[in-house]
PDB file of C-alpha atoms in Angstrom:
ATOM      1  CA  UNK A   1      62.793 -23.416 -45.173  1.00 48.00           C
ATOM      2  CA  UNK A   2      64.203 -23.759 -41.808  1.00 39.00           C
ATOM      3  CA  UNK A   3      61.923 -24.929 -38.666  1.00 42.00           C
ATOM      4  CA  UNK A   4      62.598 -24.673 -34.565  1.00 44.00           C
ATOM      5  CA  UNK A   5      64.702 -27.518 -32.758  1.00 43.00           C
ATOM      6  CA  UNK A   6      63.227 -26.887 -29.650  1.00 43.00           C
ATOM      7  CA  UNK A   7      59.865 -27.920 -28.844  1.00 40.00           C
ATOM      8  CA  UNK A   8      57.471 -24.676 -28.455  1.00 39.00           C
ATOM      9  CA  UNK A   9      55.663 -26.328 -25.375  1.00 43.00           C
ATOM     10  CA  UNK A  10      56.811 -27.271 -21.865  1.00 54.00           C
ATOM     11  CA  UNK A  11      54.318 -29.930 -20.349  1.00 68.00           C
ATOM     12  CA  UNK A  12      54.462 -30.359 -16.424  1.00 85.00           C
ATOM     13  CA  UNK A  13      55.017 -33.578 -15.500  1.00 93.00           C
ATOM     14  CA  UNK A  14      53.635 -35.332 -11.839  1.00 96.00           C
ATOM     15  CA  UNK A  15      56.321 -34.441  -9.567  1.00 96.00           C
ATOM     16  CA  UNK A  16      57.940 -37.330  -7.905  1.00 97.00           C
ATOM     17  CA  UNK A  17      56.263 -38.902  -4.900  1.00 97.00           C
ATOM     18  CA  UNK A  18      53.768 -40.129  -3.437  1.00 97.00           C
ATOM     19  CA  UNK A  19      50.056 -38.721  -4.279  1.00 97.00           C
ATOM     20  CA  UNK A  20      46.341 -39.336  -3.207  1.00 97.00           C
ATOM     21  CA  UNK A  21      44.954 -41.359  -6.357  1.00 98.00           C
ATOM     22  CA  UNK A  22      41.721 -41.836  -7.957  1.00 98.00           C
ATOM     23  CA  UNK A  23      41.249 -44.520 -11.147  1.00 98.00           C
ATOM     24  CA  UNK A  24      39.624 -42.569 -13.428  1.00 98.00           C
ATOM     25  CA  UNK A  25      39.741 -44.791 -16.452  1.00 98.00           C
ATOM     26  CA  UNK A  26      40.162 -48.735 -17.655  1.00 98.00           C
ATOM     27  CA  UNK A  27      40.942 -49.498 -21.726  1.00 98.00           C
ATOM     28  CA  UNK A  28      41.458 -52.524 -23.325  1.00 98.00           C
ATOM     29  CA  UNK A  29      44.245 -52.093 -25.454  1.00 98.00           C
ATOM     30  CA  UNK A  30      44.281 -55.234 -27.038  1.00 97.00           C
ATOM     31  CA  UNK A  31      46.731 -57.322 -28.727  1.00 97.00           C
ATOM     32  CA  UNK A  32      49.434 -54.894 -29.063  1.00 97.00           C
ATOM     33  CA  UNK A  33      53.321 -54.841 -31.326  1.00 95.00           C
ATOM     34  CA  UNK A  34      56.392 -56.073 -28.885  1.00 91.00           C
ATOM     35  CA  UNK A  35      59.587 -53.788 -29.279  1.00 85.00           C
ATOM     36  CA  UNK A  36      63.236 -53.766 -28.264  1.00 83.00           C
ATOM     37  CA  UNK A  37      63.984 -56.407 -25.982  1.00 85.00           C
ATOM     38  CA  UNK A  38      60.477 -58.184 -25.810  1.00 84.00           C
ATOM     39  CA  UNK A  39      59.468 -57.914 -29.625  1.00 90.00           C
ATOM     40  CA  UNK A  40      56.605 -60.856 -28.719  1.00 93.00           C
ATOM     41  CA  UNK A  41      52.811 -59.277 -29.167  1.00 96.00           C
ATOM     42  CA  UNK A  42      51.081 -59.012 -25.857  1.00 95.00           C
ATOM     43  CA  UNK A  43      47.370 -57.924 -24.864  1.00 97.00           C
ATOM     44  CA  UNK A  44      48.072 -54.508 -22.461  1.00 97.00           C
ATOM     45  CA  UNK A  45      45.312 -52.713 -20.482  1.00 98.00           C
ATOM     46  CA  UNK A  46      45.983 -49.114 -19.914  1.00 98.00           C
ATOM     47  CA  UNK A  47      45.235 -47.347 -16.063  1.00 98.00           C
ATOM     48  CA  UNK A  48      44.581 -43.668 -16.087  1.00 98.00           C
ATOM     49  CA  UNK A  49      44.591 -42.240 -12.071  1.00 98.00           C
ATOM     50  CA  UNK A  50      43.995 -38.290 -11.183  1.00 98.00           C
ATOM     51  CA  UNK A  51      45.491 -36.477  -8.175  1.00 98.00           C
ATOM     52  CA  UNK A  52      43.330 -34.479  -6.685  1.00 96.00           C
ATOM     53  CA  UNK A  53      46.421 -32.642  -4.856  1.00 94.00           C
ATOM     54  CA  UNK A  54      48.418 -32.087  -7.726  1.00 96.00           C
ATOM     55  CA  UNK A  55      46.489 -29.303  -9.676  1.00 93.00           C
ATOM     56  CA  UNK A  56      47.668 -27.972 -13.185  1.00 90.00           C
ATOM     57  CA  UNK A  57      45.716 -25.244 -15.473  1.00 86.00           C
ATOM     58  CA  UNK A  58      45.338 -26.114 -19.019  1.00 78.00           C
ATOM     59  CA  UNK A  59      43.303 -24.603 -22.396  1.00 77.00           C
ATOM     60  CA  UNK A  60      39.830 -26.337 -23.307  1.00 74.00           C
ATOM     61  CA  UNK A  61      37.635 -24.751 -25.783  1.00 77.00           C
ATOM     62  CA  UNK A  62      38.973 -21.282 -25.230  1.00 81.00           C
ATOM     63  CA  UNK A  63      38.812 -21.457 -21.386  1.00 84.00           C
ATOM     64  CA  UNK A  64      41.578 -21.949 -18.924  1.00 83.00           C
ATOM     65  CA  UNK A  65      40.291 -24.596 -16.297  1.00 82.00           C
ATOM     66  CA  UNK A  66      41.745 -25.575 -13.663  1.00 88.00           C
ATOM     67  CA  UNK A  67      42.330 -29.630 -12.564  1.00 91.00           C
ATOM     68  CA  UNK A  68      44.357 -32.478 -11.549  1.00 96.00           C
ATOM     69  CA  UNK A  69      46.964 -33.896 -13.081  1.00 96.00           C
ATOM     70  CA  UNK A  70      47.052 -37.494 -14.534  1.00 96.00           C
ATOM     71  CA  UNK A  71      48.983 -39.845 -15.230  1.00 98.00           C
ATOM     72  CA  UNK A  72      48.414 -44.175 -16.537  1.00 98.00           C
ATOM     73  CA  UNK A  73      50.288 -46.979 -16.696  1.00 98.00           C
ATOM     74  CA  UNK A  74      50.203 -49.749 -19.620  1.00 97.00           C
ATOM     75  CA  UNK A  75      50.474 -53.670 -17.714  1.00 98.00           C
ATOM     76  CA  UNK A  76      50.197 -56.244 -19.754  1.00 97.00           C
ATOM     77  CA  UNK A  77      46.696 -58.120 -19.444  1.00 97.00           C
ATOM     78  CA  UNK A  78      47.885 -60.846 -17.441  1.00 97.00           C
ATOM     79  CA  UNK A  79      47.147 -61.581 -14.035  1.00 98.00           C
ATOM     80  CA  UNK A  80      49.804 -64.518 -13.367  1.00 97.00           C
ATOM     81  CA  UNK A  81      51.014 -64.707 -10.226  1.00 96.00           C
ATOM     82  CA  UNK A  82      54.749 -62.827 -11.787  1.00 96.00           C
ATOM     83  CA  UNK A  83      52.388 -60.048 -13.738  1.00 97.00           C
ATOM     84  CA  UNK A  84      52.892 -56.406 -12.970  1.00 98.00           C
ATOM     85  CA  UNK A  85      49.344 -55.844 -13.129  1.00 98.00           C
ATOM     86  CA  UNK A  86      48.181 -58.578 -10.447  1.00 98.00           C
ATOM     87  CA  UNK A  87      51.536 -56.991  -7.920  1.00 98.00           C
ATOM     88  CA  UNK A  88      49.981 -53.751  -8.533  1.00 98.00           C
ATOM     89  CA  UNK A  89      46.705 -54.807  -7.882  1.00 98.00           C
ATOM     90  CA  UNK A  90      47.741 -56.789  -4.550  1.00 98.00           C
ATOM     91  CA  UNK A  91      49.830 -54.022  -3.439  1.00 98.00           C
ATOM     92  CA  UNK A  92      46.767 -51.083  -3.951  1.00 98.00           C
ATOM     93  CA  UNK A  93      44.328 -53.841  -1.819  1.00 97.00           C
ATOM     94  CA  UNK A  94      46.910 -54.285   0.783  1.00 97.00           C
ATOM     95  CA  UNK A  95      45.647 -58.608   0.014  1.00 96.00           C
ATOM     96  CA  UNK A  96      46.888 -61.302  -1.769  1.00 97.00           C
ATOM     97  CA  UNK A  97      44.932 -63.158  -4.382  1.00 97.00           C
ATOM     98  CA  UNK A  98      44.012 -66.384  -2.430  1.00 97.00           C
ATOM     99  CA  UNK A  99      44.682 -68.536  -5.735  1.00 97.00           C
ATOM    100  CA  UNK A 100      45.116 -67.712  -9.545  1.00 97.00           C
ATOM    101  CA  UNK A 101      41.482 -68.953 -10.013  1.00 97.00           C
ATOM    102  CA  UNK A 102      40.512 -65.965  -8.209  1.00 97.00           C
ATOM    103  CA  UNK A 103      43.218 -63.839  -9.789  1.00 97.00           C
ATOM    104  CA  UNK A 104      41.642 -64.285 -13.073  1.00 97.00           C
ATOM    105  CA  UNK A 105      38.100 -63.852 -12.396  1.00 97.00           C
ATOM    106  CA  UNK A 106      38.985 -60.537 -10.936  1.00 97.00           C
ATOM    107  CA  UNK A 107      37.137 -57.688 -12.931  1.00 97.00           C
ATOM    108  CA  UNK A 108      39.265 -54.723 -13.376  1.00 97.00           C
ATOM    109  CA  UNK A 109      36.375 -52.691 -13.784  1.00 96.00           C
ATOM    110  CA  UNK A 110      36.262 -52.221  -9.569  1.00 96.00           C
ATOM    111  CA  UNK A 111      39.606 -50.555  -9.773  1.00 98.00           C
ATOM    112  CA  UNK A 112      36.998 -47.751 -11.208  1.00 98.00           C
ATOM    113  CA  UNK A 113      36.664 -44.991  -8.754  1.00 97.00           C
ATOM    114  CA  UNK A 114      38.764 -46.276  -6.314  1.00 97.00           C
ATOM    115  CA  UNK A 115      41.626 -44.419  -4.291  1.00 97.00           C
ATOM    116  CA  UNK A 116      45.204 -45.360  -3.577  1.00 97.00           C
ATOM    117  CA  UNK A 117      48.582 -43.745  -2.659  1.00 97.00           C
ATOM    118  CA  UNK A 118      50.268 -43.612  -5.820  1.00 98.00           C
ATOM    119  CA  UNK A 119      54.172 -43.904  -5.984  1.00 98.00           C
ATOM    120  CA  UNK A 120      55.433 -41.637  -8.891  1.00 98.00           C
ATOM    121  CA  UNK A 121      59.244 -41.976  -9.852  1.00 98.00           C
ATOM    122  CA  UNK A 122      61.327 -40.030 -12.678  1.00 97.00           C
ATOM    123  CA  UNK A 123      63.410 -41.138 -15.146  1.00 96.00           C
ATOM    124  CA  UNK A 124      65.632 -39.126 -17.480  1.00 94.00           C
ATOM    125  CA  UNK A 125      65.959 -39.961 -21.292  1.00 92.00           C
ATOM    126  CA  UNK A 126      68.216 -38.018 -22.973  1.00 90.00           C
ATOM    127  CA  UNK A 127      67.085 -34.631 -22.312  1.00 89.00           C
ATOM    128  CA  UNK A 128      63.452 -34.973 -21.094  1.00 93.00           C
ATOM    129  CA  UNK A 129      62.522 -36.617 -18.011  1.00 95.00           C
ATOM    130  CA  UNK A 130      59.300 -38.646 -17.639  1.00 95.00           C
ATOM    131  CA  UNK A 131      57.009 -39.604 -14.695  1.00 97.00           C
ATOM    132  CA  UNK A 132      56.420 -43.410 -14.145  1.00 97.00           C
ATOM    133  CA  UNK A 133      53.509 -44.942 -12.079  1.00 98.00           C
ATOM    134  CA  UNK A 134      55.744 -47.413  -9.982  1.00 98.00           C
ATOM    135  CA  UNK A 135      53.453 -48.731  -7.711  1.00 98.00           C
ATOM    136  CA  UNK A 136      49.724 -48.297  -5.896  1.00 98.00           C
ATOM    137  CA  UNK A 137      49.066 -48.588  -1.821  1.00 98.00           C
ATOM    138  CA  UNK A 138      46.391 -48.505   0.484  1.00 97.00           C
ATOM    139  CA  UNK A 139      45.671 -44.894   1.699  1.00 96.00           C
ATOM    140  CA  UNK A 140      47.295 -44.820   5.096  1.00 93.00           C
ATOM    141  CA  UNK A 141      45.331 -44.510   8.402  1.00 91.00           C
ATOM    142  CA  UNK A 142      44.059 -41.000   8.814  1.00 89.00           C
ATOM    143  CA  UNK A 143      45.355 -39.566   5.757  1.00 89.00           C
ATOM    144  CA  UNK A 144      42.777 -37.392   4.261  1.00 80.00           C
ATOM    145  CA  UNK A 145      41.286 -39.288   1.108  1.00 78.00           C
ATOM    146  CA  UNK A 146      38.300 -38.122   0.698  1.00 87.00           C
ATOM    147  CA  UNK A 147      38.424 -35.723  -2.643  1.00 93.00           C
ATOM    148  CA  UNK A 148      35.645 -35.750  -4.921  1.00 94.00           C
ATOM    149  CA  UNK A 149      36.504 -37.361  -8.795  1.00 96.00           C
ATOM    150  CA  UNK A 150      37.318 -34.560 -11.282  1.00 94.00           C
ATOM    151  CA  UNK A 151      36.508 -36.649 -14.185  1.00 94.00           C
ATOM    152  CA  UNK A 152      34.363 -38.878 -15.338  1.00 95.00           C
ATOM    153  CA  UNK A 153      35.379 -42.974 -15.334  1.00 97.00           C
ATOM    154  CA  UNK A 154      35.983 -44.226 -18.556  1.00 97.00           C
ATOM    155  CA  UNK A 155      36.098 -48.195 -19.030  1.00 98.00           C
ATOM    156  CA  UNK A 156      36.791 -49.389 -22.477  1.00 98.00           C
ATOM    157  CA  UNK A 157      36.540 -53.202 -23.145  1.00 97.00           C
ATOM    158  CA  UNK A 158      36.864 -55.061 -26.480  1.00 96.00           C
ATOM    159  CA  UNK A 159      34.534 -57.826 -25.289  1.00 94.00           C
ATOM    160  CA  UNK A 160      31.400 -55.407 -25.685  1.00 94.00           C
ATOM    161  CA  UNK A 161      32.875 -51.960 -27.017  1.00 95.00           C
ATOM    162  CA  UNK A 162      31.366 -49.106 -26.358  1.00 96.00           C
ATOM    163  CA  UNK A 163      31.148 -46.134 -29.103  1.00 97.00           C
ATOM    164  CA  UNK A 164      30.798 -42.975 -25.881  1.00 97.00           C
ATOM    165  CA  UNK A 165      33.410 -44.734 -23.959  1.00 97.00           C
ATOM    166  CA  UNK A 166      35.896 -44.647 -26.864  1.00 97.00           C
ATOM    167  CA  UNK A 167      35.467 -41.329 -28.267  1.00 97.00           C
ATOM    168  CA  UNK A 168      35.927 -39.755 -24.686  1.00 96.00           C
ATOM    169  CA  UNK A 169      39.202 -41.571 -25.043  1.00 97.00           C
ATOM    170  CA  UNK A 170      42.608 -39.351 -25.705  1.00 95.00           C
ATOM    171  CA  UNK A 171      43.141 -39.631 -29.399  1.00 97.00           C
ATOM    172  CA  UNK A 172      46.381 -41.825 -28.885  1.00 97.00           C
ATOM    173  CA  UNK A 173      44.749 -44.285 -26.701  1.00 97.00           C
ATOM    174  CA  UNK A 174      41.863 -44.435 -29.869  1.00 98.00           C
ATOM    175  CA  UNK A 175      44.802 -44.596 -32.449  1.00 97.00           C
ATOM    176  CA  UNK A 176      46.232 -47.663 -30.236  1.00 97.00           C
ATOM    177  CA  UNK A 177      43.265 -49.561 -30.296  1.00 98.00           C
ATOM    178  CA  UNK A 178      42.238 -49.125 -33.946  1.00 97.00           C
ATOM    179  CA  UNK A 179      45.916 -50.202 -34.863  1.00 96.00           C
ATOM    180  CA  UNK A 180      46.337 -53.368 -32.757  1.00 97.00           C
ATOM    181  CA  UNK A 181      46.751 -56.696 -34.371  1.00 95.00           C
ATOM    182  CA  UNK A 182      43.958 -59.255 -34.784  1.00 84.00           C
ATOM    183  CA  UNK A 183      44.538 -62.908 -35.009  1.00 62.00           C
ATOM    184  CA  UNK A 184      43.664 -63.440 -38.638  1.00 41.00           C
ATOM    185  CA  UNK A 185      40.616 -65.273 -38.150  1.00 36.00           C
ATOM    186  CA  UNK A 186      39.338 -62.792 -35.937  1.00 41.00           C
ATOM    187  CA  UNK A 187      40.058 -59.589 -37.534  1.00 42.00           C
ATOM    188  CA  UNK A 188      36.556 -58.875 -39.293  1.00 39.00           C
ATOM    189  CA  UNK A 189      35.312 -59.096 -35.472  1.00 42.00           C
ATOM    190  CA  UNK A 190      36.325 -55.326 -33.393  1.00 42.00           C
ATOM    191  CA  UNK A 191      34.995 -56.702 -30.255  1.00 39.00           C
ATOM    192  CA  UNK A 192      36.849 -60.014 -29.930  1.00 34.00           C
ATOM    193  CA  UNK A 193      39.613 -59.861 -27.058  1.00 35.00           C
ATOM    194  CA  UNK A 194      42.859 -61.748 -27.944  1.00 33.00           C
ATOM    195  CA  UNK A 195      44.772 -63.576 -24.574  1.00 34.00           C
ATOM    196  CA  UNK A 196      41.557 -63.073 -22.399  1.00 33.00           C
ATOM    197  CA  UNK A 197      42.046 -65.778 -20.121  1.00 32.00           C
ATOM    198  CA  UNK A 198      39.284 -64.926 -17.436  1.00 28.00           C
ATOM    199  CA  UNK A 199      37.180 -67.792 -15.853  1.00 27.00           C
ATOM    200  CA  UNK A 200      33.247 -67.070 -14.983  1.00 29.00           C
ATOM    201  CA  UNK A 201      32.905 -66.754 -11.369  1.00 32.00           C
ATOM    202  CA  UNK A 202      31.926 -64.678  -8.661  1.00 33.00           C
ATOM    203  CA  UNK A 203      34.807 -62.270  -8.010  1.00 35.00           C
ATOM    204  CA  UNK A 204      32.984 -61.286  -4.643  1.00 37.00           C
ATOM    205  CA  UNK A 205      33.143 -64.762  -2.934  1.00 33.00           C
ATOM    206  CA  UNK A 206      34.668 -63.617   0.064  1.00 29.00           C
ATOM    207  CA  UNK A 207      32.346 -61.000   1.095  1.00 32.00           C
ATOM    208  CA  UNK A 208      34.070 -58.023   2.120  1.00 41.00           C
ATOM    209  CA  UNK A 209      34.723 -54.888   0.341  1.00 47.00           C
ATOM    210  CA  UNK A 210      37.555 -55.897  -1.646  1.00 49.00           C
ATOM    211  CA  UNK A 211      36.339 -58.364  -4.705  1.00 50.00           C
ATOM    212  CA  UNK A 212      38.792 -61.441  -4.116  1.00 47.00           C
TER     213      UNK A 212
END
């Protein structure tokens, strides 16, 4: 018995660039395995953007549709002031978190919806090359932003699960969550989120359109 070594599909990746961005979805990944050089467990939230611009066909019950492209990141759920996911988040709002109090009453959930200029770079592994979210900016003065959302937002949260938002998730983001580790006095409890270190507060203090 004898099988291909090539793979039998070709999957276009988001060309390299920068794109018009919508968040379409935020999931709690929870507490998930380290590997290679950072083997430590860390909590990771996963952002999923579309690009209205960048349009790709693709099979869905036996009909060829036609859509944007997508493409997510994994951060890990920190928002220290050296995070990836608060640099991102400061970079995409063009402001600085005033203060790490602020930082970490910040609810990701307004990232929902919201457009950015996207920065997409390649890099090559061996023989397949993959796109990379590398970082989010303010649309530009009189750049043309305003595209309608393809699909629907998704927001996923292990504090209060819920069952709609996590089967409309992509089957490997589902597998993810059901396999993450649980502290062992936790583990009986599917909605308890491990390294949560936000503060109540009112992540709107300052009034304008930007919540910190």
């Amino acid at each position: 018995m004898k099988f291909p070594a090539k793979s039998t599909a070709e999957f276009e990746i988001v060309p390299a660039g920068n794109h018009v961005a919508i968040c379409n979805a935020v999931v709690d990944l929870g507490l998930q395995p380290g590997s290679g050089i950072y083997p430590d467990p860390k909590h990771q939230v996963y952002l999923r953007w579309e690009l209205p611009t960048e349009r790709i066909k693709y099979q869905r019950d036996g009909k060829e549709i036609e859509g944007p492209m997508s493409i997510g990141r994994t951060f890990t759920a920190s928002m220290s002031e050296k995070a990836n996911l608060r640099k991102l988040i400061e970079s995409w709002f063009g402001k600085k978190f005033p203060n790490d109090e602020s930082a970490a009453n910040f609810d990701c959930s307004h990232l929902l919806g919201r457009a950015c200029l996207l920065n997409v770079t390649h890099t090559e592994k061996g023989q397949k090359t993959y796109a990379n979210v590398a970082n989010a900016t303010p649309i530009p003065k009189g750049m043309t932003a305003e595209y309608p959302q393809h699909n629907v937002s998704l927001l996923f949260s292990l504090e209060s699960p819920d069952q709609l938002a996590y089967d409309a998730l992509p089957e490997w983001l589902r597998k993810k969550i059901d396999e993450r580790l649980r502290e062992e006095k936790h583990e009986k409890d599917p909605g308890y989120a491990v390294e949560d270190d936000r503060r109540a507060g009112d992540a709107d203090e300052f009034g304008d359109d930007i919540p910190f």
